[in-house]
Short mmCIF file of N, CA and C and ligand atoms in Angstrom, two decimals:
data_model
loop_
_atom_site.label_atom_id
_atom_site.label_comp_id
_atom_site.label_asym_id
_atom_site.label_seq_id
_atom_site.Cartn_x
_atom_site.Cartn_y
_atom_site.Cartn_z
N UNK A 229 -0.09 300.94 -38.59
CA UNK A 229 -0.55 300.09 -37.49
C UNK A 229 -2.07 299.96 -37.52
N UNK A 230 -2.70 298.74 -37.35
CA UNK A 230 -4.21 298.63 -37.31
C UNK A 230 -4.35 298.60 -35.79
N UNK A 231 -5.86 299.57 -36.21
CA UNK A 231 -6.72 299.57 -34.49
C UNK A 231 -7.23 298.33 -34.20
N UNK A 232 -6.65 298.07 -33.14
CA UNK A 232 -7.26 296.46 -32.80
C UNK A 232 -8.40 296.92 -31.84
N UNK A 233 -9.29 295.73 -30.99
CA UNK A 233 -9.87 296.07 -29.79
C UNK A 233 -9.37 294.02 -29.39
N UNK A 234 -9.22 294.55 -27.98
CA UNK A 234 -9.02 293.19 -27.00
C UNK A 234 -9.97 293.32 -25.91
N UNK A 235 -9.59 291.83 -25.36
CA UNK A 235 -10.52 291.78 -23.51
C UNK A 235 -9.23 291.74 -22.93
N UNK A 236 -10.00 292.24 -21.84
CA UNK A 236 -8.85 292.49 -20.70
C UNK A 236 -9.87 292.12 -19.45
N UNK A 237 -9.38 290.94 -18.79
CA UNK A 237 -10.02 291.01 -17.48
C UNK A 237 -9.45 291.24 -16.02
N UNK A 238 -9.76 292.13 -15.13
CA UNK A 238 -9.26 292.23 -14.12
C UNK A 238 -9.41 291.63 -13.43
N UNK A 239 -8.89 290.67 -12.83
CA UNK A 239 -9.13 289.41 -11.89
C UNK A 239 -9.21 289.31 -10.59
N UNK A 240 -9.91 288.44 -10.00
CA UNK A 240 -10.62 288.53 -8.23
C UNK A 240 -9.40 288.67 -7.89
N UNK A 241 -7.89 288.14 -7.87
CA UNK A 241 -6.56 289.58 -6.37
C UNK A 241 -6.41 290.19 -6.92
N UNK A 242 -6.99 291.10 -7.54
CA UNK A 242 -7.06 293.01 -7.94
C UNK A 242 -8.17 293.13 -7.31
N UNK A 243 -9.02 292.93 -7.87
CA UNK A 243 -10.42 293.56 -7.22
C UNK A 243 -10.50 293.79 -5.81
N UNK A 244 -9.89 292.31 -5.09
CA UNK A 244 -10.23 292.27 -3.61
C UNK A 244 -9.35 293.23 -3.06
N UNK A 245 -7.82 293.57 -3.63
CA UNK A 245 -7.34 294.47 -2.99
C UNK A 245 -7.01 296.20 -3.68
N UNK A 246 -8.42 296.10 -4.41
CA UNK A 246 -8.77 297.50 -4.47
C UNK A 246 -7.84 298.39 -5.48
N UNK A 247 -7.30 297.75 -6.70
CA UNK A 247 -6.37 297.87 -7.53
C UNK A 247 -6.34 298.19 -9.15
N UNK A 248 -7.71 298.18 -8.78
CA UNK A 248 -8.56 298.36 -10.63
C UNK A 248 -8.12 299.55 -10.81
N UNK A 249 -7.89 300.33 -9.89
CA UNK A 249 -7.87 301.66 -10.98
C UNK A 249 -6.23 302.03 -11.08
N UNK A 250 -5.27 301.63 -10.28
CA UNK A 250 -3.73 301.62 -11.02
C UNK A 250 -3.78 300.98 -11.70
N UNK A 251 -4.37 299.59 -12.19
CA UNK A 251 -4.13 298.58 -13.75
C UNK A 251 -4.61 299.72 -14.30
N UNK A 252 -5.62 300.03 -14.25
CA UNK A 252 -6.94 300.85 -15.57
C UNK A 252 -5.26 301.55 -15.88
N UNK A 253 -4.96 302.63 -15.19
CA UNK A 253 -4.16 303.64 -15.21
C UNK A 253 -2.60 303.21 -16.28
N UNK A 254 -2.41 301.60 -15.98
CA UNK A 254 -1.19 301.31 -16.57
C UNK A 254 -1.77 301.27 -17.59
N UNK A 255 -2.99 300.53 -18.09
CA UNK A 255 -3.09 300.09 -19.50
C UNK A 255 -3.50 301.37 -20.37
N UNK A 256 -3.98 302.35 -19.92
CA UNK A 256 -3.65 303.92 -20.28
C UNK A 256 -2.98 304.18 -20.82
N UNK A 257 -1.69 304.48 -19.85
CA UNK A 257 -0.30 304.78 -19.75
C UNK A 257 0.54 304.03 -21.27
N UNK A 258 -0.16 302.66 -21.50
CA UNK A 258 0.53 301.94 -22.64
C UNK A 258 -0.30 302.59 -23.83
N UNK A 259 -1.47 303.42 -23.43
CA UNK A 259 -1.89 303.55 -25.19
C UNK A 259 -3.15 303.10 -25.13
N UNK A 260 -4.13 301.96 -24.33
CA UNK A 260 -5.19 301.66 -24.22
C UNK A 260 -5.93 302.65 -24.28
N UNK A 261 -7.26 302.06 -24.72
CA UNK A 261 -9.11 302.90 -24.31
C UNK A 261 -9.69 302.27 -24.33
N UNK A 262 -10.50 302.31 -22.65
CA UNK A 262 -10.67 301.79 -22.24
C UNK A 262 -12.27 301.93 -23.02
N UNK A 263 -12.78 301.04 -23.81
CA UNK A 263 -13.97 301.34 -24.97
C UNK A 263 -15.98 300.74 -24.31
N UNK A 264 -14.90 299.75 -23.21
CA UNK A 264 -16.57 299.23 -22.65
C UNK A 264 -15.57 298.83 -21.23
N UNK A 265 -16.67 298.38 -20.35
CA UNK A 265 -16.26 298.10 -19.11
C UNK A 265 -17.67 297.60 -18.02
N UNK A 266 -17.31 296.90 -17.41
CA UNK A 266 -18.43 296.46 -16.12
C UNK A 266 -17.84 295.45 -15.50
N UNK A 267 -18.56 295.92 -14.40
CA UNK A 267 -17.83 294.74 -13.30
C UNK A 267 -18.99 293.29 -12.57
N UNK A 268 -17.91 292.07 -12.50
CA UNK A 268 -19.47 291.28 -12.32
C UNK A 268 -18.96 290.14 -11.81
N UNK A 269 -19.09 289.45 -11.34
CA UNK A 269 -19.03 287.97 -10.99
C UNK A 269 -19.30 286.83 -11.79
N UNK A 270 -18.45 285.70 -12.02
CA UNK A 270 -19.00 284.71 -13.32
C UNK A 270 -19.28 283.61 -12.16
N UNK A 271 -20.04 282.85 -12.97
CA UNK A 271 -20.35 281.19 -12.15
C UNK A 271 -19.53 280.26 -12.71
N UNK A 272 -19.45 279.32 -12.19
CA UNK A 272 -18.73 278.24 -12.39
C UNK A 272 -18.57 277.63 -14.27
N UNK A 273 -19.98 277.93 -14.79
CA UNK A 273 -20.34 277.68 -16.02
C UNK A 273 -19.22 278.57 -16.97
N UNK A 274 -19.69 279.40 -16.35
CA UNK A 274 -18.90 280.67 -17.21
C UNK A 274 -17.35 280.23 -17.36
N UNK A 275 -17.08 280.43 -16.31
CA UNK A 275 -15.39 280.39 -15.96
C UNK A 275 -14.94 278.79 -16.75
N UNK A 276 -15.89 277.88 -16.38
CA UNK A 276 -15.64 276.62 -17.67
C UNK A 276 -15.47 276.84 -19.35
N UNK A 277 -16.16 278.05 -19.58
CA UNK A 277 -16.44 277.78 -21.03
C UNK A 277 -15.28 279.04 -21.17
N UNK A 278 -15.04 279.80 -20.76
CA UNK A 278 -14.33 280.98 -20.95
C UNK A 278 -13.00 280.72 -20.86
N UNK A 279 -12.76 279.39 -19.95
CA UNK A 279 -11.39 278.99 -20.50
C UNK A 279 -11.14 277.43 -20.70
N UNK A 280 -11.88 277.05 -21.51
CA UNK A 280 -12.29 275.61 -22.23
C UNK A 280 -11.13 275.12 -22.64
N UNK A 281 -10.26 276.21 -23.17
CA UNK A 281 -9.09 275.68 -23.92
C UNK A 281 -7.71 274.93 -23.12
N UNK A 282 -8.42 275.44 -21.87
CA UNK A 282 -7.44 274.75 -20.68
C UNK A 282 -8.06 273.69 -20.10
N UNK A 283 -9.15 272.68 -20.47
CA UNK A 283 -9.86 272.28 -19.68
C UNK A 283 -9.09 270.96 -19.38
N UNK A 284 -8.05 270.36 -20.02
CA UNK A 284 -7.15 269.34 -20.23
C UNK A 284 -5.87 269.64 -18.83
N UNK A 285 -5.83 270.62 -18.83
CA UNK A 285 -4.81 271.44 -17.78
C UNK A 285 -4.73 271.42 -16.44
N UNK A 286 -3.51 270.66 -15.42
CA UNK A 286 -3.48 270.46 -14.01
C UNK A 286 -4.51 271.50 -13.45
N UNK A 287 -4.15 273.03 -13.54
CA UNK A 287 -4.38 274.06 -12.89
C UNK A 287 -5.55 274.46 -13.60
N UNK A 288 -6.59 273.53 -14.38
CA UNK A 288 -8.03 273.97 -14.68
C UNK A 288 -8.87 274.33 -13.66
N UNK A 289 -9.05 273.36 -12.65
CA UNK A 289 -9.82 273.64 -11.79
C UNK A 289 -10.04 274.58 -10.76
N UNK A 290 -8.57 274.82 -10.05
CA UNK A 290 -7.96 275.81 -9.71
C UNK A 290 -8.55 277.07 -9.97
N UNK A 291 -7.76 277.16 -11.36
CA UNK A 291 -8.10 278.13 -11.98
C UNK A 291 -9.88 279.38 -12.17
N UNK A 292 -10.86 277.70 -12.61
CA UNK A 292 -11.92 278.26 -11.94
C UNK A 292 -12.44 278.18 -10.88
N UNK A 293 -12.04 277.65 -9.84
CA UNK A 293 -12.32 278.49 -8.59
C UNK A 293 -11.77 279.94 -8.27
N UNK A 294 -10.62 280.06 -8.82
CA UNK A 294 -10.24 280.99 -8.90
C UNK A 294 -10.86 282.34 -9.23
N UNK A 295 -11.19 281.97 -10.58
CA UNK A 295 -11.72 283.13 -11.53
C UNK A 295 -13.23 283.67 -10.74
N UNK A 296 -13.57 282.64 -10.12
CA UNK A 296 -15.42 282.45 -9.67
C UNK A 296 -15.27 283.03 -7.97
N UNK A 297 -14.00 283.50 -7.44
CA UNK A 297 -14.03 283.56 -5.75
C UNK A 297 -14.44 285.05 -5.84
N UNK A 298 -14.59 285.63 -6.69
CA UNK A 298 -14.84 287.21 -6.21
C UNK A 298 -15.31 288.07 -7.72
N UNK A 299 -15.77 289.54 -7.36
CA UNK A 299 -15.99 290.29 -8.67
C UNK A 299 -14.46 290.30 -9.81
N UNK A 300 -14.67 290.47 -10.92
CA UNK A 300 -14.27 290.55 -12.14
C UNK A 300 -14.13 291.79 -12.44
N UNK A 301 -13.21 292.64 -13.49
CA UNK A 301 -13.55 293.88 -14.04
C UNK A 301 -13.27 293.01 -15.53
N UNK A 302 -14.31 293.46 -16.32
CA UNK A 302 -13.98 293.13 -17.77
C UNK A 302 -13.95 294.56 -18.56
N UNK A 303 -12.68 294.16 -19.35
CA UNK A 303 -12.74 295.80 -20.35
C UNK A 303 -12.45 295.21 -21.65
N UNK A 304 -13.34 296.26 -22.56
CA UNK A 304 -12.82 296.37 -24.20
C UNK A 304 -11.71 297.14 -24.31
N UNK A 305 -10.69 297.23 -24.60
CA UNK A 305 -9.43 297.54 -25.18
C UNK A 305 -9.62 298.10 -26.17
N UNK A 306 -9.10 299.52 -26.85
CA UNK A 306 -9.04 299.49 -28.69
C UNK A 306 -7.68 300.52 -28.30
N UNK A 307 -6.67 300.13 -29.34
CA UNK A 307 -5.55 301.07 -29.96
C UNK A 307 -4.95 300.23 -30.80
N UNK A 308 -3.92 300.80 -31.25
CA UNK A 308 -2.92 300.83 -31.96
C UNK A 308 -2.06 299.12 -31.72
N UNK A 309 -2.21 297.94 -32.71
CA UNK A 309 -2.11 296.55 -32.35
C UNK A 309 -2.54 296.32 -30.83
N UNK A 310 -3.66 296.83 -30.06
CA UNK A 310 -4.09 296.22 -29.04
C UNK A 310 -4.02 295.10 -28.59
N UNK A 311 -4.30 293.77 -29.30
CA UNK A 311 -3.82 292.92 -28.68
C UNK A 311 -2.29 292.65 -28.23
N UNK A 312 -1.31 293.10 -28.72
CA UNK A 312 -0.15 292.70 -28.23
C UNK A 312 0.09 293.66 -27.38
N UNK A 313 0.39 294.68 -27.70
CA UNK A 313 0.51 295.47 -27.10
C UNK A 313 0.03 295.64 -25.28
N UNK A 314 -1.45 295.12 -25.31
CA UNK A 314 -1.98 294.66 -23.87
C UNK A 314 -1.22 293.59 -23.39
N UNK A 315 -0.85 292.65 -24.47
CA UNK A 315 0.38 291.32 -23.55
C UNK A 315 0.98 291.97 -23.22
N UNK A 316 1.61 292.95 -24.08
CA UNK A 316 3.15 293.25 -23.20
C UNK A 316 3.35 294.47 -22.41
N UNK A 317 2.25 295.20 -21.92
CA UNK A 317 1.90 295.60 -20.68
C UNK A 317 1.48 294.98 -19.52
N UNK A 318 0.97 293.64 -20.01
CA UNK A 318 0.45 292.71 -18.86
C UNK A 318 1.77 291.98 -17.87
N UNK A 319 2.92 291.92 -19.11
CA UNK A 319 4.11 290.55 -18.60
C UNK A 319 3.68 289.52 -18.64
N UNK A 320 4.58 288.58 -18.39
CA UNK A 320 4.40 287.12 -18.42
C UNK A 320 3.54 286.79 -17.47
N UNK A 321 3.00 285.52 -17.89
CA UNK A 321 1.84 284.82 -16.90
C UNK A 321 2.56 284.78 -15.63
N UNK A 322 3.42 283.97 -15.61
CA UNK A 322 4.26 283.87 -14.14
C UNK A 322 5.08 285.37 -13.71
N UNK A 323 4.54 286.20 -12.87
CA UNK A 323 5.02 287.32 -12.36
C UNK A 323 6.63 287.23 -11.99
N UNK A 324 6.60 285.89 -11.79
CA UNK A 324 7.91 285.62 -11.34
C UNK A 324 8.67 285.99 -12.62
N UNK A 325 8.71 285.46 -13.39
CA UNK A 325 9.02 285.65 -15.44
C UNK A 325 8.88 287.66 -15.69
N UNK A 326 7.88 288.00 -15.18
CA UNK A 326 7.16 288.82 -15.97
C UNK A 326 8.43 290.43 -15.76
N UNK A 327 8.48 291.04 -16.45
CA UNK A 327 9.71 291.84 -16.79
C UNK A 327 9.07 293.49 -16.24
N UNK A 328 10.27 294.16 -15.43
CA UNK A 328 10.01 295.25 -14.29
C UNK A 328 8.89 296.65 -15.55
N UNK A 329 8.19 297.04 -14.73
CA UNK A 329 6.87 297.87 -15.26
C UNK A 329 6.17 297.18 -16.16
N UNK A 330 6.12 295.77 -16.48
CA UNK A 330 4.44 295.03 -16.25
C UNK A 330 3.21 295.33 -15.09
N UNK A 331 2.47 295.00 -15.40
CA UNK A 331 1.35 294.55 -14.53
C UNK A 331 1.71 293.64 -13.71
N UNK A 332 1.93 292.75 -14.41
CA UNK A 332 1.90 291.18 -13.24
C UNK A 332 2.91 291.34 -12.48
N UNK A 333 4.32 291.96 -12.97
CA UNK A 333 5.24 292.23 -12.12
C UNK A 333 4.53 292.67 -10.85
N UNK A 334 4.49 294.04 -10.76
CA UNK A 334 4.26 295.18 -10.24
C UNK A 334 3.30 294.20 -9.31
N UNK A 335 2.07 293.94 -9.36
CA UNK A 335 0.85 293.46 -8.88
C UNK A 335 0.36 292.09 -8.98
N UNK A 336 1.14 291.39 -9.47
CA UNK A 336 0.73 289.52 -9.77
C UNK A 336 1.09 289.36 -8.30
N UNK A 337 0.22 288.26 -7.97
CA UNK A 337 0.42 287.29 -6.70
C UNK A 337 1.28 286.13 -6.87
N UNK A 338 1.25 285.34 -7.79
CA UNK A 338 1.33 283.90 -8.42
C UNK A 338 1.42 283.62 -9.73
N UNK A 339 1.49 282.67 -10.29
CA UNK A 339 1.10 282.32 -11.62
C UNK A 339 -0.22 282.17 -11.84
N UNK A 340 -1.15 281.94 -10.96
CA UNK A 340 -2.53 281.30 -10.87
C UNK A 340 -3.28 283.33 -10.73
N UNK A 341 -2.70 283.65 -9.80
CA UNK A 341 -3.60 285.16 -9.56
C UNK A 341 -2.55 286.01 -9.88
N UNK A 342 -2.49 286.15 -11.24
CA UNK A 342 -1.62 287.12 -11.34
C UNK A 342 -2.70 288.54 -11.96
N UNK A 343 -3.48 288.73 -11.70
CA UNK A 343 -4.09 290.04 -12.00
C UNK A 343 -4.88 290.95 -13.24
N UNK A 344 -4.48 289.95 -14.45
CA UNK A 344 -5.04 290.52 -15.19
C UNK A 344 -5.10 289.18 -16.64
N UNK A 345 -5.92 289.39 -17.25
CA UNK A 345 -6.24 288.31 -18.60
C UNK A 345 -6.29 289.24 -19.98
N UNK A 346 -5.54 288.73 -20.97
CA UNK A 346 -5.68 289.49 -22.03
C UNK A 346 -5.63 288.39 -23.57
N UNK A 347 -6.80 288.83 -24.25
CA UNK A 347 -6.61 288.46 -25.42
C UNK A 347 -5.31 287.65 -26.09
N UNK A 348 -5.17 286.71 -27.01
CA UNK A 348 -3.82 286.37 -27.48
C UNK A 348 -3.83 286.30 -28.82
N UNK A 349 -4.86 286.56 -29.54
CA UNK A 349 -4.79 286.28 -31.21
C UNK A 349 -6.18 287.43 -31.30
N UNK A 350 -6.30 287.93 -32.88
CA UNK A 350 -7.49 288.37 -33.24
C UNK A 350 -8.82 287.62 -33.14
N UNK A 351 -8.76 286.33 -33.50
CA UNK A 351 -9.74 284.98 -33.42
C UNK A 351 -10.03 285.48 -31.61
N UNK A 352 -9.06 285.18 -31.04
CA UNK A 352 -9.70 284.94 -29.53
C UNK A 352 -10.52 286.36 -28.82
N UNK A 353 -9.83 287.37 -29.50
CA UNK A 353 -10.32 288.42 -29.00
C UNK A 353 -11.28 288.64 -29.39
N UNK A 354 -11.82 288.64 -30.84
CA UNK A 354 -13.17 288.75 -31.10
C UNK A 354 -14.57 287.57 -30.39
N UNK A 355 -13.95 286.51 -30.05
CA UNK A 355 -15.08 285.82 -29.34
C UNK A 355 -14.87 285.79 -27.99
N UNK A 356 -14.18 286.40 -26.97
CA UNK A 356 -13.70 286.60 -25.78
C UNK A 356 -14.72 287.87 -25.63
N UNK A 357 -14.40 289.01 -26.40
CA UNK A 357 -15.33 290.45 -26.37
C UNK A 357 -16.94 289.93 -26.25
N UNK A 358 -17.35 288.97 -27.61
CA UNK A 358 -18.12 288.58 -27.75
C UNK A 358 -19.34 287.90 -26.14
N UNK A 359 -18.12 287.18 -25.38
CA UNK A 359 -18.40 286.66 -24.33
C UNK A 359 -19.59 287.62 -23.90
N UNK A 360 -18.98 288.54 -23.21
CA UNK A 360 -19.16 289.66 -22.42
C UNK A 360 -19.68 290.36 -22.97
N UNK A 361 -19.67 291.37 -23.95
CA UNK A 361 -20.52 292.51 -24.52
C UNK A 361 -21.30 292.31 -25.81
N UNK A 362 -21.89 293.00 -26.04
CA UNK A 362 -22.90 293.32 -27.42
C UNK A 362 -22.18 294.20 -27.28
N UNK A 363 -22.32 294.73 -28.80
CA UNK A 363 -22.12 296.01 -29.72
C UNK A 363 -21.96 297.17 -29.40
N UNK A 364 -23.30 297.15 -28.83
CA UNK A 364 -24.00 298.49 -28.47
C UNK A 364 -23.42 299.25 -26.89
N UNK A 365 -22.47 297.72 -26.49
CA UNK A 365 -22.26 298.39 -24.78
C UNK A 365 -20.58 299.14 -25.31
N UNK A 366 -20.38 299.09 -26.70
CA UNK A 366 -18.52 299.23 -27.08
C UNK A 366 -19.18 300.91 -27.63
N UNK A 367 -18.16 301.44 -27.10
CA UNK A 367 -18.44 302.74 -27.68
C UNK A 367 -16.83 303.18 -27.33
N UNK A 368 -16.73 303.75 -28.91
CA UNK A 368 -15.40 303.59 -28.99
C UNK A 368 -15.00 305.77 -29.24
P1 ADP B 971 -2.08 283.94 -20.04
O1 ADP B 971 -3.12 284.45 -19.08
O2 ADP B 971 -0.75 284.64 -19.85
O3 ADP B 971 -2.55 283.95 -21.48
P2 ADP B 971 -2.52 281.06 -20.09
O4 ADP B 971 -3.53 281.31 -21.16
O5 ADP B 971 -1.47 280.04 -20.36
O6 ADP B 971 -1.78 282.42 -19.65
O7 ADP B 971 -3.27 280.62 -18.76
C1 ADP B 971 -4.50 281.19 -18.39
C2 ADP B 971 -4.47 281.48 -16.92
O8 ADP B 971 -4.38 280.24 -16.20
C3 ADP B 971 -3.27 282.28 -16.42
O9 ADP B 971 -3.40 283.67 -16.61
C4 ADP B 971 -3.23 281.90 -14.96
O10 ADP B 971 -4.23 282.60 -14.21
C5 ADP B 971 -3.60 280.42 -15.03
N1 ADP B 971 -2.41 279.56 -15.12
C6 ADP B 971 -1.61 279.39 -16.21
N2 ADP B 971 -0.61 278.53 -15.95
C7 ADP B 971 -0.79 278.14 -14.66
C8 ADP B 971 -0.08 277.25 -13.79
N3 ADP B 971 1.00 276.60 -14.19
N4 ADP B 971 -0.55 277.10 -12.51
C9 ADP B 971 -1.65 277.76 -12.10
N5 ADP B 971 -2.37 278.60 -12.87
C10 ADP B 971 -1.94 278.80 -14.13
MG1 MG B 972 -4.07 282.88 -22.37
#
């Protein structure tokens, strides 16, 4: 198995209801390390370019208001195929979908706030990390 590293973002309905540290705890529990971390607020800019790939998408806008209504937790990820592995601790986007001891299960609101963002390919994860950290803040 190769050591991957992913992003993982904890999203404004976790934060607001005080929940970062049972996610932290699940993605643990799956094998995660947790390698960098900080918590922060994005602007409107941000939340545009960070998910560009949806910018064609009903629920774009939404979305960043969404992402932009409150603090963020962003984490580096590294284990054992990390990126998938974080999907499938996360569950499906729609909580409703998402399968019993996920994240989103457990703690999703919606399809729109479901609680947590994770990497989906090596490509994305390395410029997603990129977003957010330098080098020097990953200590593995
Ligand atoms: P995932 O986060 O599981 O990779 P996507 O990349 O398809 O899902 O979507 C990015 C984010 O956009 C989702 O996590 C969710 O917050 C939001 N989203 C996706 N689909 C919808 C939808 N149909 N309605 C509202 N928000 C959505
Ligand atoms: Mg996605």
């Amino acid at each position: 198995m190769a050591v991957e590293r992913t992003l993982s973002i904890i999203k404004p309905d976790a934060t607001r209801r005080n929940i970062t540290g049972a996610i932290t705890a699940q993605l643990e529990e799956a094998g995660l390390r947790v390698v960098a971390q900080k918590r922060l607020r994005i602007d409107r800019a941000q939340a545009e370019q960070f998910y560009a790939v949806h910018r064609d998408r009903a629920f774009f806008d939404d979305l960043c208001d969404f992402m932009t209504s409150g603090p963020i937790v962003v984490q580096v990820l590294e284990g054992d195929n990390a990126i998938s592995r974080n999907r499938d601790v996360m569950g499906a986007t729609n909580p409703a979908n998402a399968k019993e001891g996920t994240i989103r299960k457990e703690f999703g609101e919606s399809v729109e706030a479901n609680s947590v963002h994770g990497s989906d390919a090596p490509e994305t994860a390395a410029a997603e990390i990129a977003f957010f950290f330098s080098g020097t803040d990953i200590v593995g």
